[in-house]
mmCIF file of C-alpha atoms in Angstrom:
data_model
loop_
_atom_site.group_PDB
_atom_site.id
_atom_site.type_symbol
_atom_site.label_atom_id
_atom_site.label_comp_id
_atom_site.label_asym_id
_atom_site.label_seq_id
_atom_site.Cartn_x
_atom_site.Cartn_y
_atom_site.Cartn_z
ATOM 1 C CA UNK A 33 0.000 0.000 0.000
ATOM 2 C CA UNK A 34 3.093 2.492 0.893
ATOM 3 C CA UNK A 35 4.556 2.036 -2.671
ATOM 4 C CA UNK A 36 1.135 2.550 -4.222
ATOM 5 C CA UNK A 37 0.809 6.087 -2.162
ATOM 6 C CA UNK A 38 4.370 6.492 -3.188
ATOM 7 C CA UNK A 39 4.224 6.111 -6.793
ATOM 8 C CA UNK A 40 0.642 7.950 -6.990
ATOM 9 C CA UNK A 41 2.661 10.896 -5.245
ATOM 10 C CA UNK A 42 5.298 10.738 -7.853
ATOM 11 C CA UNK A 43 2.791 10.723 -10.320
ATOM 12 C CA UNK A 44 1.188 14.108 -9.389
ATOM 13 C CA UNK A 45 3.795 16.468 -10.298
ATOM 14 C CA UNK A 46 4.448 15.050 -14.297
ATOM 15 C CA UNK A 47 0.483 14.865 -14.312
ATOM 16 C CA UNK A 48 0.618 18.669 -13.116
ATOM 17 C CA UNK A 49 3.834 19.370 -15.549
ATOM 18 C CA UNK A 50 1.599 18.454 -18.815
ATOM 19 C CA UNK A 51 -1.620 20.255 -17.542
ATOM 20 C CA UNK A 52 0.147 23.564 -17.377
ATOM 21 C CA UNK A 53 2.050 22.673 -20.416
ATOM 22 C CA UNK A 54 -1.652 22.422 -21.955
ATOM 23 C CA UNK A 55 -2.820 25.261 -20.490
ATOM 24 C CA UNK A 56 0.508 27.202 -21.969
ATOM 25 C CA UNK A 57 -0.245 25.640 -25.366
ATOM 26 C CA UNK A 58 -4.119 26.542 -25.148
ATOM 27 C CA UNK A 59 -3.118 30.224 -24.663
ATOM 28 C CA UNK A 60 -0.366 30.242 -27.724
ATOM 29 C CA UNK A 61 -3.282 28.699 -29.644
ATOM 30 C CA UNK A 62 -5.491 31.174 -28.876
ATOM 31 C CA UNK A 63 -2.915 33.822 -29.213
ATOM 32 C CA UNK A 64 -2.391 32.968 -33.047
ATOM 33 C CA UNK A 65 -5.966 32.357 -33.690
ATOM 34 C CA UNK A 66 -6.243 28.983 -33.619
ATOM 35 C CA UNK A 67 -9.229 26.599 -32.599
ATOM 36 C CA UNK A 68 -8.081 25.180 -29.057
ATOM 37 C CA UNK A 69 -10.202 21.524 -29.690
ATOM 38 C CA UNK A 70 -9.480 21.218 -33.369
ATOM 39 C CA UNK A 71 -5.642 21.981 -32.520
ATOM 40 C CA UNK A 72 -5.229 19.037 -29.908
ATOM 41 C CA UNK A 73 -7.540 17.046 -31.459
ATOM 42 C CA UNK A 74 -5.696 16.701 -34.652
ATOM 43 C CA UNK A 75 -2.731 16.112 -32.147
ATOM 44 C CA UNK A 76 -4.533 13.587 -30.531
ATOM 45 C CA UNK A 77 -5.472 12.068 -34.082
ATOM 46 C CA UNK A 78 -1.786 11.924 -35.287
ATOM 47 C CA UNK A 79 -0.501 10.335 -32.395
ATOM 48 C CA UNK A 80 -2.690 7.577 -31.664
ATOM 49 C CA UNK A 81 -5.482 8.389 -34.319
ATOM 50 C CA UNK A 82 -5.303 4.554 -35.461
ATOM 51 C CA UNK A 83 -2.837 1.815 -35.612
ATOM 52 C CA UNK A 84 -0.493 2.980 -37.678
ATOM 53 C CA UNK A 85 -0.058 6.241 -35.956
ATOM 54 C CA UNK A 86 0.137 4.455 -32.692
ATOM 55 C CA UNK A 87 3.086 2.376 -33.829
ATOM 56 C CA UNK A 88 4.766 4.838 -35.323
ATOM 57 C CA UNK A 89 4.972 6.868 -32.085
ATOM 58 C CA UNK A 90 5.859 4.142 -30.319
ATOM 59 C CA UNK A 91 8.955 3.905 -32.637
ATOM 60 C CA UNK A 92 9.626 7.261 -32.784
ATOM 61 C CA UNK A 93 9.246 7.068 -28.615
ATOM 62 C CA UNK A 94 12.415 4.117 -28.659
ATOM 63 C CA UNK A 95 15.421 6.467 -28.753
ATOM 64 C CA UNK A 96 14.111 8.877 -26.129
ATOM 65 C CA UNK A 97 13.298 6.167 -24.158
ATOM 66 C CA UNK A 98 16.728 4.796 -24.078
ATOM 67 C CA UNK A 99 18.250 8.356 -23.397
ATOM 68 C CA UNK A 100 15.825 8.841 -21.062
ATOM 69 C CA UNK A 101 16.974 6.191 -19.092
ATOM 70 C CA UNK A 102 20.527 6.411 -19.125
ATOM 71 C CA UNK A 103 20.143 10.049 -18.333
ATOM 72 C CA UNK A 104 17.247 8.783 -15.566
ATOM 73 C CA UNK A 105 20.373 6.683 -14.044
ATOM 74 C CA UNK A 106 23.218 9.253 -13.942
ATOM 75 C CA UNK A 107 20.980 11.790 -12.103
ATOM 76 C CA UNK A 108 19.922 8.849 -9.817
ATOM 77 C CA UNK A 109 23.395 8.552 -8.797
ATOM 78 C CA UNK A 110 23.639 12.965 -8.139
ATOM 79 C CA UNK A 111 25.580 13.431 -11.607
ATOM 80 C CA UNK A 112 24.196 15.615 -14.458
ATOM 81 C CA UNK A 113 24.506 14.174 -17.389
ATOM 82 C CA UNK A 114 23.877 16.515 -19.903
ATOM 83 C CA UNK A 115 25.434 14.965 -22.359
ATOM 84 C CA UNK A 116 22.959 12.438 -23.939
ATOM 85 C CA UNK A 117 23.239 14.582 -27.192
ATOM 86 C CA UNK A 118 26.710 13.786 -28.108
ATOM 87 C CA UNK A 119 26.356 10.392 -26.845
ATOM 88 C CA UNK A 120 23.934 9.624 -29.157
ATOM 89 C CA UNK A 121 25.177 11.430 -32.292
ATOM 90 C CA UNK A 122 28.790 9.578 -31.721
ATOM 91 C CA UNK A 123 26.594 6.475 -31.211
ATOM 92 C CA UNK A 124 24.825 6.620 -34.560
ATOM 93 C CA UNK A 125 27.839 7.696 -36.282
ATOM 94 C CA UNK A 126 29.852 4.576 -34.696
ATOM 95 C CA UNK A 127 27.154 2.186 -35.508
ATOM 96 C CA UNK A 128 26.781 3.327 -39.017
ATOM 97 C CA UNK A 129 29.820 2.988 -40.131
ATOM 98 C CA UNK A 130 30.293 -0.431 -38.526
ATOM 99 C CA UNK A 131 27.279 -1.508 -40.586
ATOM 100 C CA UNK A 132 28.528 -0.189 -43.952
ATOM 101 C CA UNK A 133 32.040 -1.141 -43.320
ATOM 102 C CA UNK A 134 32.390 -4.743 -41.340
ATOM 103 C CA UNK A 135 31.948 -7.555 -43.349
ATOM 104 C CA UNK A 136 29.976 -10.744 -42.159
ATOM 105 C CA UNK A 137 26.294 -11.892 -42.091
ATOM 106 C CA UNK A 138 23.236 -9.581 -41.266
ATOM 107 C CA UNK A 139 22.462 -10.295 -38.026
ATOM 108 C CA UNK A 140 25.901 -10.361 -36.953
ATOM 109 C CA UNK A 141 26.979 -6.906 -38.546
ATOM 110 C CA UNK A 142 23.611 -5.677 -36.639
ATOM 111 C CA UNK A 143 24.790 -6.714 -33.649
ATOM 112 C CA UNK A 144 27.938 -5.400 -34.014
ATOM 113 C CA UNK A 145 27.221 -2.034 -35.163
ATOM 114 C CA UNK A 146 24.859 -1.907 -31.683
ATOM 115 C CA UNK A 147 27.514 -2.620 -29.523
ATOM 116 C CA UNK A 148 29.318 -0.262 -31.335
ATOM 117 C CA UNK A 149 26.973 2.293 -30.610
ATOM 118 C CA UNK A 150 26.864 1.542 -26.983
ATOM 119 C CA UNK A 151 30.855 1.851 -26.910
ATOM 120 C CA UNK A 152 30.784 4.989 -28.409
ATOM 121 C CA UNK A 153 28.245 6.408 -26.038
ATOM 122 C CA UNK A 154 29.709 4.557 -23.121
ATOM 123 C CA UNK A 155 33.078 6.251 -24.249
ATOM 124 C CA UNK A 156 32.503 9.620 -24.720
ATOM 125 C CA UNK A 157 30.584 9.258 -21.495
ATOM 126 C CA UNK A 158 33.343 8.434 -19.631
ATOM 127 C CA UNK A 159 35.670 11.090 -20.660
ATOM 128 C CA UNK A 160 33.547 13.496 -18.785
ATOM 129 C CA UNK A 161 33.865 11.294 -15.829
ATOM 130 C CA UNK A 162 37.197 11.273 -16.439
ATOM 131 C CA UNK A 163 38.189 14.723 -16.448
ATOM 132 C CA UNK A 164 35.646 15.601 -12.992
ATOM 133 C CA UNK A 165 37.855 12.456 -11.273
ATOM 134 C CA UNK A 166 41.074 14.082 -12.726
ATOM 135 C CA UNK A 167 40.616 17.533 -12.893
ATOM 136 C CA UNK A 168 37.638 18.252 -10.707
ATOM 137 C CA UNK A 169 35.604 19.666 -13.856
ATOM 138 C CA UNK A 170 32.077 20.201 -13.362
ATOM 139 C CA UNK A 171 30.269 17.506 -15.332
ATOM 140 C CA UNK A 172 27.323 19.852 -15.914
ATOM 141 C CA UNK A 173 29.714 22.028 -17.985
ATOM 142 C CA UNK A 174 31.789 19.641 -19.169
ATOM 143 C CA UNK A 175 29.069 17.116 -20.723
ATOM 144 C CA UNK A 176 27.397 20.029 -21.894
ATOM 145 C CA UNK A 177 29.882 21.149 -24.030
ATOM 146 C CA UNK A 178 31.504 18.065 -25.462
ATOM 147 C CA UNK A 179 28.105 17.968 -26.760
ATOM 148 C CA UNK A 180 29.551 20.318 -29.723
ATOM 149 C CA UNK A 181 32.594 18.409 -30.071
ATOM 150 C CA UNK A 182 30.180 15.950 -31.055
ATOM 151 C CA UNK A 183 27.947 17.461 -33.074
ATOM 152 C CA UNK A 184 30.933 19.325 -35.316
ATOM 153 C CA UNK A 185 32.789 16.258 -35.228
ATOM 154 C CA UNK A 186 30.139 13.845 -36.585
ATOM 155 C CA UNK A 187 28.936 16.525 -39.118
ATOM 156 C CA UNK A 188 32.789 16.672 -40.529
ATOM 157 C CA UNK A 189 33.018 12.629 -40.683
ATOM 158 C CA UNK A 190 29.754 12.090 -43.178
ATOM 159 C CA UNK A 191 30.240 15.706 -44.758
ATOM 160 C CA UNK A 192 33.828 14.315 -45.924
ATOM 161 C CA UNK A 193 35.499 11.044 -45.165
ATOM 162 C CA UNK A 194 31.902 9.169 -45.115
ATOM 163 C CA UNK A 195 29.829 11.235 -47.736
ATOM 164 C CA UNK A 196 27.901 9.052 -50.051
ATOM 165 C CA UNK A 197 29.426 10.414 -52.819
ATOM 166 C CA UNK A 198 27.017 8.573 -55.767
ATOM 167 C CA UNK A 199 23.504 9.571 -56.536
ATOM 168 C CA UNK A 200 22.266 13.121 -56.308
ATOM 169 C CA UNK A 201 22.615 13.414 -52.268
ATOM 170 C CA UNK A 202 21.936 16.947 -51.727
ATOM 171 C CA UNK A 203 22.531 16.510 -48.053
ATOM 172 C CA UNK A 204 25.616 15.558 -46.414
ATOM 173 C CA UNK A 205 25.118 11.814 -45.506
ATOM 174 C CA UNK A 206 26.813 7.995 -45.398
ATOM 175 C CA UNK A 207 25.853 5.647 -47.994
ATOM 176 C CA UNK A 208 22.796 3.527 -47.367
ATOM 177 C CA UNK A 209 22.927 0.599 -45.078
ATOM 178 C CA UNK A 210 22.343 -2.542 -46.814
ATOM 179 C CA UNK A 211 18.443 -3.968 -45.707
ATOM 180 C CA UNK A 212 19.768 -7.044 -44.082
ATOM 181 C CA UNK A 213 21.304 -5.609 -41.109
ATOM 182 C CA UNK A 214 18.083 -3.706 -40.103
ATOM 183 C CA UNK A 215 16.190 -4.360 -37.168
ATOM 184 C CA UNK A 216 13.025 -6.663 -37.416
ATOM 185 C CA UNK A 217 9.592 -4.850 -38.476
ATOM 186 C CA UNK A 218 6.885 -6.334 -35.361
ATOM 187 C CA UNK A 219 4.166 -5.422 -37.839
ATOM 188 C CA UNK A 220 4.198 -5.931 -41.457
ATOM 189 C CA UNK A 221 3.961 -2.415 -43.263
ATOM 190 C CA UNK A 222 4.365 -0.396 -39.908
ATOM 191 C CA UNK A 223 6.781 1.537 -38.395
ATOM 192 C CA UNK A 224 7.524 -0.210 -35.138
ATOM 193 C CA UNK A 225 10.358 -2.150 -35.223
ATOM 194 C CA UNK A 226 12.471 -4.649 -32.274
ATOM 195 C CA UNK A 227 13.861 -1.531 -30.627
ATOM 196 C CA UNK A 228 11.243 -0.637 -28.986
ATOM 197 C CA UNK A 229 11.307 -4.355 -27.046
ATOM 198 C CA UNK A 230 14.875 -3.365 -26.994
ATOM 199 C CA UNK A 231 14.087 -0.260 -24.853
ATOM 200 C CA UNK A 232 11.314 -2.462 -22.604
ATOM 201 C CA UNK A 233 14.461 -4.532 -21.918
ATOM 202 C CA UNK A 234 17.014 -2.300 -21.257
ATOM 203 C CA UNK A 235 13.837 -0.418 -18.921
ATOM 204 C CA UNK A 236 13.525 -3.626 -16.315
ATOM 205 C CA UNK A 237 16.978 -4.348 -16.230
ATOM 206 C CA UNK A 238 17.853 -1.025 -15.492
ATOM 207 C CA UNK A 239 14.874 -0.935 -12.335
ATOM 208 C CA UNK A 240 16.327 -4.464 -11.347
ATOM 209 C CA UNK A 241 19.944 -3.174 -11.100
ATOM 210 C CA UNK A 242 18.990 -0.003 -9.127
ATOM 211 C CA UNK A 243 16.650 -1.421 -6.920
ATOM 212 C CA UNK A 244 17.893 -5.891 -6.711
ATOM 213 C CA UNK A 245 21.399 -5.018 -6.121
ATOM 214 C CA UNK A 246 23.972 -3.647 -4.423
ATOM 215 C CA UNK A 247 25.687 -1.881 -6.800
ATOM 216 C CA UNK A 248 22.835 -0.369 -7.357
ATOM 217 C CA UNK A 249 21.442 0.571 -4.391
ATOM 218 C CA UNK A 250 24.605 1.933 -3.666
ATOM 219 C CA UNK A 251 24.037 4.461 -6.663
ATOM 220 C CA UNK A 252 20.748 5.215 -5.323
ATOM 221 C CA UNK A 253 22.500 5.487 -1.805
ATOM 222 C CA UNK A 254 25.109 8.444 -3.046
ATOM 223 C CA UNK A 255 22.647 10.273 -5.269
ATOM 224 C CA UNK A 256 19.744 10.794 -1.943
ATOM 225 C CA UNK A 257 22.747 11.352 0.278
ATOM 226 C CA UNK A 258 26.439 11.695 -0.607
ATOM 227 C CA UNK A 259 27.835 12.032 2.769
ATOM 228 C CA UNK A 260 26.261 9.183 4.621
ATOM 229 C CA UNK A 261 27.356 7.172 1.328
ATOM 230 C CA UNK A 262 30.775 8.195 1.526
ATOM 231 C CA UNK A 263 30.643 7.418 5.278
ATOM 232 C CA UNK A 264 29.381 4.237 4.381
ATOM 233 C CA UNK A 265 32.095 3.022 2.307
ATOM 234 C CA UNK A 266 30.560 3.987 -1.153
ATOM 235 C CA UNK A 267 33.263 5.256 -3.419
ATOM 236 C CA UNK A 268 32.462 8.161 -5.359
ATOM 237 C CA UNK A 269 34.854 8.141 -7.795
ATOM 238 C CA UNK A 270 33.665 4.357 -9.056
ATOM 239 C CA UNK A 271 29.908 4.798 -8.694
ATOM 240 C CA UNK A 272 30.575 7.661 -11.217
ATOM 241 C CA UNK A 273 32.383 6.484 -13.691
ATOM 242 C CA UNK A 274 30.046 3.282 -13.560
ATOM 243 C CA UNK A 275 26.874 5.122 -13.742
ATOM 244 C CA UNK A 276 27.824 7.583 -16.849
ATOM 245 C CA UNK A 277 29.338 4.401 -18.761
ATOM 246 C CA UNK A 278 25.889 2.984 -18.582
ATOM 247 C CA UNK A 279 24.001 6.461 -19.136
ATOM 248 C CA UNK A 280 26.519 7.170 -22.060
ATOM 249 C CA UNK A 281 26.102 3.914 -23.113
ATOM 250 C CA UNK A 282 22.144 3.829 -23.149
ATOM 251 C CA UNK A 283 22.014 6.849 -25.174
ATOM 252 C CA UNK A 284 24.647 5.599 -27.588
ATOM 253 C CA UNK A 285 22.270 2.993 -28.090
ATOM 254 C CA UNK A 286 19.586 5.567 -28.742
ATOM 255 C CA UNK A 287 22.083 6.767 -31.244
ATOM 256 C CA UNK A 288 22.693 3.799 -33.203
ATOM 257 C CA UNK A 289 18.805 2.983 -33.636
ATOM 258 C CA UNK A 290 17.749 6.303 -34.877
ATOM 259 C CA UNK A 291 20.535 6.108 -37.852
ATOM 260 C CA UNK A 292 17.493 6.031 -39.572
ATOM 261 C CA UNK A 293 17.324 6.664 -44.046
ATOM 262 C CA UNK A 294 16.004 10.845 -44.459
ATOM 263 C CA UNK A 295 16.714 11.331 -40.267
ATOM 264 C CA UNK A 296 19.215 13.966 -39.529
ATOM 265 C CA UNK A 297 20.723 12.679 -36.097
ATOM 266 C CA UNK A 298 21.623 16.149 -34.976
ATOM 267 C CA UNK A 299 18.048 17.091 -34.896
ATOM 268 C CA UNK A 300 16.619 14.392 -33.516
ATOM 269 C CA UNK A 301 19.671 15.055 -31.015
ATOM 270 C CA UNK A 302 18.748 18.398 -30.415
ATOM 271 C CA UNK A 303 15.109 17.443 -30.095
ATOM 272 C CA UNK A 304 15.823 14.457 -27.884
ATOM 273 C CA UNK A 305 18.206 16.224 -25.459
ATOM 274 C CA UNK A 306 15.314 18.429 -23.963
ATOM 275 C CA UNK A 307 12.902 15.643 -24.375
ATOM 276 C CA UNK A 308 15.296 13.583 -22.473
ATOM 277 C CA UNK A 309 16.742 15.261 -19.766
ATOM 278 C CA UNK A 310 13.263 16.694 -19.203
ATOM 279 C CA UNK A 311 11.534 13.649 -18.652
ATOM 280 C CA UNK A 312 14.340 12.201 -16.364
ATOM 281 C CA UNK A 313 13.745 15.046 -14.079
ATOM 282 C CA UNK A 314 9.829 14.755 -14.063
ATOM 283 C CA UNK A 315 10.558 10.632 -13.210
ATOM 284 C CA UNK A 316 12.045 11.724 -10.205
ATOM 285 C CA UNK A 317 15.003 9.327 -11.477
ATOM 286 C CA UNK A 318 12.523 5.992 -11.680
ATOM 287 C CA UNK A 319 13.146 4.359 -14.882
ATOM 288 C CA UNK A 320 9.749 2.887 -14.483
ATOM 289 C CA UNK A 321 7.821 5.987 -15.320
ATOM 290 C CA UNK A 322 9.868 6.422 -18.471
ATOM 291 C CA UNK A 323 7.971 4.685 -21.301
ATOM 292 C CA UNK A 324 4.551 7.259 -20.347
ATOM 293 C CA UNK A 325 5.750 10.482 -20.092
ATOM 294 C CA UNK A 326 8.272 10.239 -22.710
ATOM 295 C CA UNK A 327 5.204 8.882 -24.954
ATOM 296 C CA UNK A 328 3.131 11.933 -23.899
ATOM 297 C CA UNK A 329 5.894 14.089 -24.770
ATOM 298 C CA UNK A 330 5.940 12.238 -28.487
ATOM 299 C CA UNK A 331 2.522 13.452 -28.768
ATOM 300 C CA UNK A 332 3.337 16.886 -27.807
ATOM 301 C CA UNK A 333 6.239 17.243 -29.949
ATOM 302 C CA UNK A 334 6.336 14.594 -32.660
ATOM 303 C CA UNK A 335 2.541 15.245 -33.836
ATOM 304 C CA UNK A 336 2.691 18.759 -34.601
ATOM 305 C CA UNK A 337 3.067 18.675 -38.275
ATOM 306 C CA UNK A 338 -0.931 17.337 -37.942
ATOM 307 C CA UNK A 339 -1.497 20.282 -36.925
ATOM 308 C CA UNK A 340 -3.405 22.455 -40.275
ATOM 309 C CA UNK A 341 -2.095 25.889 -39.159
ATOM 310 C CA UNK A 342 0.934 24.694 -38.519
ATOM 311 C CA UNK A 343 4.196 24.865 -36.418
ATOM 312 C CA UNK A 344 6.865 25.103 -39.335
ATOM 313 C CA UNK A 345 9.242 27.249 -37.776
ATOM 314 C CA UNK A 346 9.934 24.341 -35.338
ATOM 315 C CA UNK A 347 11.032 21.787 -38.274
ATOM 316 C CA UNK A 348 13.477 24.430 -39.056
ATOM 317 C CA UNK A 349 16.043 22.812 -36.240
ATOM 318 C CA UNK A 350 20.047 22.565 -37.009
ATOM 319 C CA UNK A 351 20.131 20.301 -39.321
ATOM 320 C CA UNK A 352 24.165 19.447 -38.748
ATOM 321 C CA UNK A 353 24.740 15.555 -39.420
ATOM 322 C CA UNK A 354 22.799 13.210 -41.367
ATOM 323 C CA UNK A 355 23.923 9.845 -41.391
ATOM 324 C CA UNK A 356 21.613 8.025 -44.314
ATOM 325 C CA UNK A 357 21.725 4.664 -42.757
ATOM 326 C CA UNK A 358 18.804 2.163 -41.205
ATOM 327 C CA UNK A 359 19.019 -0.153 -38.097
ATOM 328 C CA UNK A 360 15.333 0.735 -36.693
#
């Protein structure tokens, strides 16, 4: 009965989050003389109008799910993470060019270009760790900003080494992944593909190793109360560089799914790192509550091209790196 009080209470203040964030919305609607119903109802309609639509945000909901969580897991443990950008970009960029460039059957080359993904993320993760254990850098600032590193550093690799130079590519972009490494379609003609059971996955494992073990409750420990954990024998230094491998890792993963064909990964980056770190702050840092907000948020932000008077300015996002590859 306590946890069922406690997770109702946790509940209240997303619930209150997106019923101001609907309020806000009604008055900009209303501002620009749009119809209030219509606006959300078309919304509503292109979100989970029928089952294609439903699917498709469920797909589109896989990447931020698995950011979510790794950045869910780093604040968990009292580090800010900010870096779930970067992660991912380096992520996608690692696992597509371990698709288009290791030889060996499908499924194998899929896996491996996954892993790869997670590496990368894991990685560049850890060199933020690195340089708070080593330097005493803030890892607010310093994931923050190796978020750009990133971002120019990807958009160099497929704008000159890796550009698909055949065709009539107008963007800058890899070559296209060959259709047998791709992830599994769960319905036949629709968008949803094995990441997302890839996300559930990665979802309970990641509540079972926070709350079944002690590793993990030894992260929970130090981020509700760093000085009775260091008194305790919890070492700081560790729990930190073990809990932004896995949150770098998570959203490398993110990374190498949404190395989607026409998806630019620096705006779904740019998208995805206030969906993320957002919705890791309204979970109060329990993975659980992941897979709904985050999916509320999709219908928020993913749906608004429904929408007949449009939000067009919005698409308009840097479009920096494109990697023209498929594993979702």
């Amino acid at each position: 009965m306590n946890r069922v009080k406690e997770t109702l209470r946790g509940l209240v203040q997303p619930l209150l989050a997106v019923f101001i964030g609907l309020i806000a919305g009604a008055v900009a609607i209303l501002i620009v003389g749009g119809n209030v119903v219509d606006t959300y109802a078309e919304m509503w309609k292109g979100a989970f109008g029928n089952f294609y639509f439903f699917t498709n945000t469920l797909a589109r909901s896989t990447p931020i799910i698995l950011a979510g969580l790794g950045v869910a897991l780093a604040f968990r443990a009292g580090f800010f993470n900010m870096g779930a950008e970067g992660q991912m970009i380096l992520g996608g960029l690692s696992a597509a060019l371990t698709a288009l460039y290791l030889p060996g059957p499908g499924w194998f080359v899929c896996i491996a270009a996954i892993v790869a993904g997670i590496v990368a993320g894991g990685i560049w993760s850890l060199f933020a760790g690195w340089l708070d254990a080593r330097f005493g850098m803030n890892l607010l600032i310093t994931t923050l900003l190796l978020n750009y590193i990133a971002i120019y550093f990807g958009g160099y690799m497929v704008s000159y080494p890796f550009k698909d130079r055949t065709g009539s590519a107008a963007m800058a972009q890899t070559p296209m992944i060959d259709q047998s490494i791709w992830l599994p379609k769960l319905f036949q003609g629709m968008g949803l593909h094995a990441g997302f059971i890839i996300a559930i996955v990665a979802a309970i494992l990641i509540y079972w190793f926070t709350h079944k073990t002690v590793t993990g409750y030894e992260i929970r420990m130090l981020g509700s109360n760093p000085s009775f954990a260091t008194y305790g024998g919890v070492r700081r230094i560790r729990m930190m560089m073990l809990s932004m491998v896995i949150s770098g890792g998570l959203a490398g993963l993110a990374g190498a799914g949404k190395c989607s064909v026409h998806s630019t990964v620096s705006l779904m980056a740019h998208c995805h790192r206030r969906v993320t770190h957002g919705a890791a702050l309204w979970q109060r840092y329990l993975p659980a509550r992941i897979h709904s907000v985050q999916l509320w948020q999709l219908f928020c932000w993913l749906r608004y091209r429904q929408v007949p008077w449009g939000w067009n300015g919005i698409r308009m996002c840097r479009w920096k790196l494109a990697v023209s590859s498929r594993l979702y």
